[in-house]
Coordinates of C-alpha atoms and ligand atoms in Angstrom, one line a residue:
M6 CA 0.0 0.0 0.0
A7 CA 3.0 2.3 -0.5
G8 CA 1.0 4.3 -3.0
T9 CA -1.9 4.9 -0.8
T10 CA -0.7 7.9 1.2
R11 CA 0.6 9.9 -1.7
R12 CA -2.3 9.1 -3.9
G13 CA -4.6 9.7 -0.9
F14 CA -3.4 13.3 -0.9
I15 CA -4.3 13.5 -4.6
A16 CA -7.7 12.0 -4.1
G17 CA -8.8 12.7 -0.6
G18 CA -11.1 15.6 0.3
A19 CA -10.0 15.3 3.9
A20 CA -6.4 15.2 2.9
A21 CA -6.9 18.2 0.6
T22 CA -8.4 20.1 3.5
A23 CA -5.5 19.2 5.7
L24 CA -3.2 20.8 3.1
T25 CA -5.0 24.1 3.5
G26 CA -2.9 25.1 6.4
C27 CA 0.3 25.2 4.3
G28 CA -1.5 26.6 1.3
G29 CA -1.9 30.1 2.8
L30 CA -5.7 29.9 3.5
S31 CA -6.6 28.8 7.0
G32 CA -10.1 27.5 6.2
G33 CA -11.4 31.0 5.6
E34 CA -13.5 29.8 2.7
T35 CA -16.3 32.2 3.3
D36 CA -14.6 35.0 1.5
A37 CA -15.9 34.7 -2.1
T38 CA -13.3 37.1 -3.5
R39 CA -10.4 34.9 -2.5
L40 CA -8.8 32.8 -5.2
D41 CA -8.7 29.0 -4.9
T42 CA -5.4 28.9 -3.2
D43 CA -6.9 26.3 -0.9
S44 CA -6.3 23.9 -3.8
F45 CA -2.8 22.8 -2.8
G46 CA -1.6 26.3 -2.8
L47 CA -1.0 26.2 -6.6
T48 CA -1.5 29.1 -8.9
S49 CA -0.4 27.3 -12.1
V50 CA -0.8 24.1 -14.1
R51 CA 2.4 23.0 -15.8
A52 CA 2.3 20.5 -18.6
G53 CA 5.5 18.6 -19.4
E54 CA 7.1 15.3 -20.1
T55 CA 8.1 13.3 -17.1
M56 CA 8.5 9.7 -15.9
F57 CA 5.7 8.0 -14.1
A58 CA 4.9 4.5 -12.8
F59 CA 1.4 3.0 -12.8
E60 CA 1.8 1.2 -9.5
P61 CA 1.5 -1.5 -8.4
A62 CA 0.7 -3.1 -11.8
R63 CA 3.6 -1.4 -13.6
P64 CA 6.3 -0.4 -11.2
E65 CA 8.8 0.6 -14.0
P66 CA 8.5 4.3 -14.7
V67 CA 7.7 5.2 -18.3
P68 CA 7.7 8.5 -20.2
V69 CA 4.3 10.3 -19.9
W70 CA 3.0 13.8 -20.6
A71 CA 1.6 15.1 -17.3
Y72 CA 0.1 18.1 -15.5
D73 CA 2.2 19.0 -12.5
G74 CA 4.3 15.9 -12.7
S75 CA 1.7 13.2 -12.2
V76 CA -0.9 11.2 -14.1
P77 CA -3.5 12.4 -13.7
G78 CA -2.5 15.9 -12.5
R79 CA -3.2 16.9 -8.9
G80 CA -6.1 18.9 -10.2
V81 CA -8.1 21.9 -8.8
R82 CA -10.3 21.9 -5.8
V83 CA -12.3 24.9 -5.1
T84 CA -15.5 25.9 -3.2
Q85 CA -18.6 26.8 -5.3
G86 CA -18.8 30.5 -6.1
R87 CA -15.0 31.1 -5.9
T88 CA -12.8 32.2 -8.7
V89 CA -10.3 29.7 -10.2
R90 CA -7.2 31.3 -11.6
R91 CA -4.5 29.1 -13.0
K92 CA -1.6 30.1 -15.2
F93 CA -1.1 27.3 -17.7
I94 CA 2.6 26.8 -18.4
N95 CA 3.3 24.7 -21.5
R96 CA 6.6 22.8 -21.3
L97 CA 5.4 20.2 -23.9
P98 CA 7.2 20.0 -27.3
E99 CA 3.9 21.0 -29.0
P100 CA 1.1 23.6 -28.6
S101 CA -1.6 22.9 -26.1
T102 CA -4.5 24.4 -24.1
I103 CA -6.7 23.5 -21.2
H104 CA -10.4 22.8 -21.6
W105 CA -12.3 22.8 -18.3
H106 CA -14.7 20.0 -19.2
G107 CA -18.3 20.6 -18.1
M108 CA -17.7 24.0 -16.6
R109 CA -20.3 26.6 -17.7
I110 CA -17.8 29.5 -18.0
D111 CA -17.0 32.4 -20.2
N112 CA -16.3 31.4 -23.8
A113 CA -12.8 33.0 -23.8
M114 CA -11.8 30.6 -21.0
D115 CA -13.1 27.4 -22.7
G116 CA -9.7 26.5 -24.0
V117 CA -10.5 25.4 -27.5
A118 CA -7.4 26.0 -29.7
G119 CA -8.2 27.9 -32.8
M120 CA -11.7 28.8 -31.7
T121 CA -11.8 30.4 -28.2
Q122 CA -8.0 31.1 -28.0
D123 CA -4.8 30.6 -29.8
P124 CA -2.9 27.5 -29.0
V125 CA -0.3 28.0 -26.3
P126 CA 3.1 27.3 -27.9
P127 CA 5.9 25.3 -26.3
G128 CA 7.4 27.5 -23.6
G129 CA 4.3 29.7 -23.6
E130 CA 1.7 30.6 -20.9
F131 CA -1.9 31.5 -20.7
T132 CA -3.9 32.5 -17.6
Y133 CA -7.3 31.0 -17.2
R134 CA -9.7 32.7 -14.8
F135 CA -13.3 31.8 -14.2
V136 CA -16.0 31.6 -11.5
A137 CA -16.9 28.1 -10.4
K138 CA -20.7 28.7 -10.4
D139 CA -21.7 25.0 -10.3
A140 CA -20.7 22.6 -7.5
G141 CA -19.7 19.2 -8.8
T142 CA -17.3 16.8 -10.4
F143 CA -15.5 18.2 -13.5
W144 CA -12.1 17.6 -15.1
Y145 CA -9.7 19.2 -17.5
H146 CA -7.6 18.1 -20.5
P147 CA -6.0 19.6 -23.6
H148 CA -8.1 20.8 -26.5
T149 CA -6.2 21.0 -29.7
D150 CA -5.9 19.0 -32.9
A151 CA -3.8 16.6 -30.8
T152 CA -6.2 16.1 -27.9
L153 CA -6.3 12.3 -28.6
S154 CA -2.5 12.1 -28.4
Q155 CA -2.0 14.5 -25.4
L156 CA -4.8 13.1 -23.3
G157 CA -3.7 9.6 -24.3
R158 CA -0.2 10.2 -23.0
G159 CA -1.4 11.3 -19.6
L160 CA -2.7 14.9 -19.7
S161 CA -5.9 15.1 -17.6
A162 CA -6.8 16.1 -14.0
P163 CA -9.9 16.4 -11.8
L164 CA -11.6 19.8 -11.2
I165 CA -13.7 19.5 -8.1
V166 CA -16.1 22.2 -7.0
R167 CA -17.2 21.6 -3.4
E168 CA -20.7 22.6 -2.2
T169 CA -20.5 25.3 0.5
T170 CA -22.1 22.6 2.8
P171 CA -20.9 19.3 1.5
P172 CA -22.8 16.1 2.4
D173 CA -21.5 14.4 5.6
T174 CA -19.0 11.7 4.6
D175 CA -15.8 10.1 5.9
A176 CA -13.9 10.7 2.7
D177 CA -14.4 12.6 -0.6
L178 CA -12.5 10.8 -3.3
S179 CA -12.1 12.0 -6.9
L180 CA -11.4 8.9 -9.0
L181 CA -10.2 9.8 -12.5
I182 CA -10.0 6.8 -14.8
N183 CA -7.5 6.7 -17.6
G184 CA -6.7 3.9 -20.1
F185 CA -3.3 3.2 -21.6
D186 CA -2.0 0.9 -24.2
F187 CA 1.5 -0.4 -23.9
D188 CA 3.9 -1.7 -26.6
A189 CA 6.3 -4.7 -26.4
A190 CA 8.9 -2.4 -24.8
G191 CA 6.5 -1.4 -22.1
Q192 CA 6.1 2.1 -23.4
I193 CA 2.8 4.0 -23.7
I194 CA 1.4 4.0 -27.2
D195 CA 0.3 7.4 -28.5
P196 CA -3.3 6.6 -29.5
Q197 CA -3.0 9.1 -32.4
T198 CA -0.2 7.3 -34.1
G199 CA -1.2 3.8 -32.9
G200 CA 1.2 0.9 -33.0
A201 CA 1.1 -2.7 -31.8
R202 CA -0.3 -2.9 -28.4
T203 CA 0.5 -5.8 -26.0
A204 CA -1.5 -4.6 -23.0
R205 CA -4.2 -2.3 -22.0
L206 CA -4.3 -0.9 -18.5
L207 CA -7.1 1.1 -16.8
T208 CA -5.9 3.2 -13.9
I209 CA -7.6 5.3 -11.2
N210 CA -5.6 8.3 -10.1
G211 CA -2.6 6.8 -11.9
A212 CA -2.7 3.6 -9.8
A213 CA -3.7 0.1 -10.9
P214 CA -5.5 -0.8 -8.8
F215 CA -6.2 2.3 -6.8
Q216 CA -6.1 1.6 -3.0
W217 CA -8.0 3.2 -0.2
R218 CA -8.3 2.0 3.4
T219 CA -11.7 2.2 4.8
K220 CA -13.9 0.9 7.6
R221 CA -17.2 -1.0 7.6
G222 CA -20.0 1.6 8.0
E223 CA -18.0 4.5 6.5
R224 CA -19.7 6.6 3.9
L225 CA -17.5 7.6 1.0
R226 CA -18.2 10.1 -1.8
L227 CA -17.0 8.6 -5.0
R228 CA -16.5 11.0 -7.8
L229 CA -16.0 8.7 -10.8
I230 CA -14.6 10.4 -14.0
N231 CA -14.2 8.5 -17.3
G232 CA -11.0 10.1 -18.6
T233 CA -10.3 7.4 -21.2
V234 CA -9.9 8.5 -24.7
G235 CA -12.7 6.4 -26.0
Q236 CA -13.9 3.6 -23.8
V237 CA -17.4 3.2 -22.5
L238 CA -17.1 1.8 -19.0
T239 CA -19.7 0.0 -16.9
L240 CA -18.6 0.5 -13.3
A241 CA -19.7 -1.6 -10.4
L242 CA -19.3 -1.0 -6.6
Q243 CA -18.7 -4.1 -4.6
G244 CA -18.9 -4.4 -0.8
M245 CA -20.9 -1.2 -0.5
T246 CA -24.4 0.1 -1.1
G247 CA -24.5 3.1 -3.4
T248 CA -26.7 6.1 -4.1
L249 CA -26.1 8.0 -7.3
V250 CA -26.4 11.6 -6.5
A251 CA -25.0 13.5 -9.5
R252 CA -24.3 13.0 -13.2
D253 CA -21.8 15.1 -15.2
G254 CA -21.4 17.3 -12.1
M255 CA -25.1 18.1 -11.8
P256 CA -27.1 16.9 -8.8
L257 CA -29.9 14.5 -9.5
A258 CA -33.3 15.8 -8.2
T259 CA -34.0 12.3 -7.0
P260 CA -30.9 10.3 -6.0
Q261 CA -30.9 6.7 -7.3
R262 CA -30.1 3.6 -5.2
G263 CA -27.8 1.2 -7.0
E264 CA -24.2 0.1 -7.4
T265 CA -23.6 0.3 -11.1
V266 CA -23.3 3.1 -13.7
T267 CA -22.3 3.2 -17.3
L268 CA -20.0 6.2 -18.2
A269 CA -19.2 7.2 -21.7
P270 CA -15.8 8.9 -22.2
A271 CA -15.8 12.3 -20.3
Q272 CA -18.9 11.5 -18.3
R273 CA -18.9 11.6 -14.5
A274 CA -21.0 10.0 -11.7
D275 CA -21.0 10.9 -8.0
F276 CA -22.0 8.2 -5.6
L277 CA -22.5 8.3 -1.9
A278 CA -21.4 4.8 -0.9
D279 CA -21.8 3.0 2.5
I280 CA -19.2 0.3 3.1
T281 CA -21.0 -3.0 4.0
E282 CA -18.0 -5.3 3.6
D283 CA -16.9 -7.1 6.8
D284 CA -13.9 -6.0 8.8
G285 CA -10.9 -7.7 7.2
G286 CA -12.5 -7.9 3.8
Q287 CA -12.2 -5.8 0.6
A288 CA -14.6 -3.5 -1.1
A289 CA -13.9 -2.8 -4.7
I290 CA -14.7 -0.9 -7.9
T291 CA -14.7 -2.9 -11.1
G292 CA -15.0 -1.8 -14.7
G293 CA -13.7 -2.7 -18.2
G294 CA -13.0 -6.2 -16.9
Q295 CA -10.5 -5.0 -14.3
R296 CA -10.5 -4.3 -10.6
L297 CA -9.9 -0.6 -10.7
A298 CA -10.0 0.1 -7.0
V299 CA -9.6 -2.1 -3.9
L300 CA -10.7 -0.8 -0.5
P301 CA -9.4 -2.9 2.3
V302 CA -11.8 -2.8 5.2
S303 CA -10.1 -2.6 8.6
G304 CA -12.2 -1.7 11.5
I305 CA -15.8 -0.7 12.0
R306 CA -17.1 2.8 12.2
T307 CA -18.8 3.1 15.6
R308 CA -20.6 6.4 15.3
A309 CA -24.4 6.5 14.7
Q310 CA -25.5 5.4 11.2
R311 CA -26.3 8.2 8.8
P312 CA -29.7 8.7 7.2
T313 CA -30.3 7.8 3.5
P314 CA -28.4 10.3 1.3
A315 CA -30.5 13.4 0.5
P316 CA -30.3 15.2 -2.9
L317 CA -27.3 17.5 -3.2
P318 CA -28.2 21.2 -3.3
P319 CA -29.2 22.1 -6.9
N320 CA -26.9 24.2 -9.2
P321 CA -28.3 27.4 -10.8
M322 CA -29.7 25.7 -13.9
P323 CA -31.7 27.7 -16.5
A324 CA -35.3 26.8 -17.5
L325 CA -36.1 24.9 -20.7
D326 CA -39.0 26.1 -22.9
L327 CA -39.6 23.1 -25.0
A328 CA -42.8 24.5 -26.6
N329 CA -41.0 27.5 -28.1
A330 CA -37.7 25.9 -28.9
Q331 CA -35.6 26.2 -32.0
R332 CA -35.3 22.8 -33.6
V333 CA -32.1 21.5 -35.0
S334 CA -30.9 18.2 -36.3
L335 CA -27.5 16.7 -36.5
R336 CA -26.7 13.6 -38.5
M337 CA -23.5 11.8 -37.9
E338 CA -22.1 9.6 -40.7
G339 CA -18.9 7.9 -41.6
G340 CA -16.4 5.5 -40.0
Q341 CA -15.0 2.2 -41.1
V342 CA -18.3 0.6 -41.9
G343 CA -20.1 3.7 -42.9
G344 CA -17.5 4.3 -45.6
L345 CA -17.8 8.0 -46.5
T346 CA -17.6 8.6 -50.3
S347 CA -17.3 12.3 -49.9
A348 CA -17.6 15.1 -47.4
L349 CA -17.3 18.9 -47.1
V350 CA -14.0 20.2 -45.7
R351 CA -13.5 23.8 -44.5
G352 CA -11.7 25.8 -47.2
E353 CA -11.5 22.9 -49.6
G354 CA -15.1 22.2 -50.7
R355 CA -16.2 18.6 -51.3
L356 CA -13.5 16.0 -51.1
G357 CA -13.6 12.4 -52.2
R358 CA -12.7 9.3 -50.2
D359 CA -9.0 9.3 -50.9
A360 CA -8.5 13.0 -50.2
L361 CA -10.4 12.6 -46.9
A362 CA -8.3 9.6 -46.0
E363 CA -5.1 11.6 -46.7
R364 CA -6.3 14.2 -44.2
G365 CA -7.2 11.5 -41.7
L366 CA -10.9 12.4 -41.9
A367 CA -13.5 9.7 -41.6
W368 CA -16.5 11.1 -39.8
T369 CA -19.0 13.9 -40.5
I370 CA -21.8 15.9 -38.9
N371 CA -24.3 17.2 -41.4
G372 CA -21.9 16.5 -44.2
W373 CA -18.9 18.3 -42.8
A374 CA -15.7 16.4 -41.9
G375 CA -14.1 18.6 -39.3
M376 CA -15.3 22.1 -38.4
P377 CA -17.9 23.5 -40.8
E378 CA -17.3 27.0 -42.3
A379 CA -20.3 28.5 -40.5
P380 CA -22.0 27.5 -37.2
E381 CA -24.5 24.7 -37.6
F382 CA -27.0 26.8 -35.8
T383 CA -27.3 30.2 -34.0
A384 CA -29.4 30.8 -31.0
S385 CA -30.4 34.0 -29.2
R386 CA -29.3 34.2 -25.7
G387 CA -31.7 32.4 -23.4
E388 CA -33.4 30.5 -26.3
T389 CA -34.2 26.9 -25.8
V390 CA -32.7 24.6 -28.6
R391 CA -33.9 21.1 -29.2
I392 CA -31.3 19.1 -31.0
T393 CA -32.1 15.7 -32.6
I394 CA -28.9 13.7 -32.9
V395 CA -29.1 10.9 -35.4
N396 CA -26.4 8.3 -35.3
A397 CA -26.3 6.6 -38.7
N398 CA -23.4 4.3 -37.6
P399 CA -23.2 0.9 -36.2
V400 CA -20.9 2.2 -33.4
P401 CA -21.9 4.4 -30.4
H402 CA -20.8 8.0 -30.0
A403 CA -20.4 10.2 -26.9
M404 CA -21.6 13.6 -27.9
H405 CA -20.4 16.5 -25.8
V406 CA -21.7 20.1 -25.8
H407 CA -19.4 22.9 -24.6
G408 CA -20.5 25.7 -22.3
H409 CA -23.9 24.3 -21.6
H410 CA -25.6 21.3 -19.9
F411 CA -28.6 19.8 -21.6
R412 CA -31.3 17.3 -20.8
E413 CA -32.5 14.4 -22.9
V414 CA -36.1 14.7 -24.1
G415 CA -37.3 11.2 -23.7
A416 CA -40.6 9.5 -23.9
G417 CA -40.8 9.5 -20.1
G418 CA -39.9 13.2 -19.8
L419 CA -36.6 15.0 -19.3
G420 CA -33.5 13.2 -18.3
P421 CA -30.8 14.5 -15.9
W422 CA -28.6 17.4 -16.8
L423 CA -25.6 16.2 -18.8
D424 CA -22.7 17.6 -20.8
T425 CA -22.0 14.4 -22.7
I426 CA -24.5 11.8 -23.9
L427 CA -23.9 8.3 -25.1
I428 CA -25.9 7.6 -28.3
G429 CA -26.0 3.9 -29.2
A430 CA -25.4 2.3 -32.6
N431 CA -27.9 3.4 -35.2
A432 CA -29.8 5.2 -32.5
R433 CA -31.0 8.8 -32.1
A434 CA -31.6 11.1 -29.2
E435 CA -33.2 14.4 -28.7
I436 CA -31.6 16.9 -26.2
A437 CA -32.6 20.3 -25.1
L438 CA -30.5 23.1 -23.8
N439 CA -31.0 26.7 -22.8
A440 CA -28.5 28.7 -24.9
D441 CA -27.6 31.1 -22.1
N442 CA -23.8 31.3 -22.6
P443 CA -22.8 33.7 -25.5
G444 CA -20.0 32.7 -27.9
M445 CA -19.0 30.1 -30.5
W446 CA -19.1 26.7 -28.9
M447 CA -18.1 23.2 -29.9
L448 CA -20.2 20.1 -30.1
H449 CA -18.3 16.9 -30.8
C450 CA -17.8 13.3 -30.1
H451 CA -15.7 12.6 -27.0
M452 CA -14.5 9.3 -28.4
L453 CA -11.3 11.2 -29.3
E454 CA -10.4 9.1 -32.3
H455 CA -13.7 10.1 -33.9
H456 CA -13.0 13.7 -32.8
A457 CA -9.6 13.6 -34.4
Q458 CA -11.2 12.2 -37.6
G459 CA -13.6 15.0 -38.0
M460 CA -16.7 14.4 -35.8
M461 CA -17.3 17.9 -34.6
T462 CA -19.4 21.0 -35.2
M463 CA -20.0 24.4 -33.7
F464 CA -22.9 26.6 -32.8
R465 CA -23.2 30.3 -31.9
V466 CA -25.0 31.9 -29.0
L467 CA -25.7 35.6 -29.5
A468 CA -24.7 38.0 -26.8
Ligands
C2O21 CU1 -13.8 17.2 -22.8 CU2 -14.4 19.3 -26.2 O1 -14.1 18.3 -24.5
CU22 CU1 -17.8 9.1 -31.9

């Protein structure tokens, strides 16, 4: 359990709070004007190459790309309503940015290279500053033409916004899942260039498996984040009873009892989990055919049992006006099986199969491979938009909207607020959002290979 203490600091809410004393803020979190220096005392995020070992499964350090020297990065923890300010320092050999996934923030801080900002060159810096208006579980990662490669080599980190009055738990764990392929020499394979893989490893907070010591009767908050580049994961909690309290950062109005959840790439789920495993046993989290986390149970929590988890306090979500909504439809085509014969490419007109293949393009939204020349739709500020997404492929996609959360419009009513939705093979879904955040925003597949191969579009919200 050598890794537990160090990674506990990365993951543990209690541990993070303990660090507050050396971070300059002594628990004075009521002052909303203070920056989030309670978050490890850091004011920057530095991306660079380093060596990292995925212990205990792979004790040999391998070259990775990392935020602040670890995979995943230590991340940002801030209390709702506070301002996050982080100077991004790029020590990578190529341009990068930071996208704060799921955060409903100003367009200029969204981190999309070539759209909301210029890419930050090697050696360059960019200061991000935004208000954390929603409490919940978020994360960050690069957002350039090379997102697949950069995230796939290790660049991701949790962004945790705590409620001003968090639920009563014994530990608050952010659990960021990454997936890595290794070659015969034991090196990570860059998913953008590929190569012969010999092994695939899923990690939580850079460990395989992640370990956390607990007690029977303890209540843990588990903030699960699917940070893989393209793997849908069905996660199961063992040796504990679970209550799902939030999806994609947003509290569920009605928490759901249960111990499993399916997360598309980029999706998150918050559970409140009560350890039921006997003293001396092991609770666990499984997914993707692996034991992702083991929680050795030693001892019994003696204090009074807690009541059934209550809903988390709601975030300030806008209303949806379905009756007067603008209606839009997006059709996704392409892929290996879909076999595009031609597509529109920005600045180049219609290209045939070979020209598309040369450019690495294989997927389209409404006929465009890659970004269209004009926004797919424009909404006035505060307008509700209903988007029908049609998946004309035999593979699923994980569609992510920037700057906004949306709800699925289903037969049984509106689903939970999400920022990413899994759309099954040859399926369709209708989502509704309130276009309340001005700017040009991206909408794309978060299976990053599809993203790299053109499955993206954009929309504008007027000021
Ligand atoms: Cu998590 Cu467009 O990204
Ligand atoms: Cu996709």
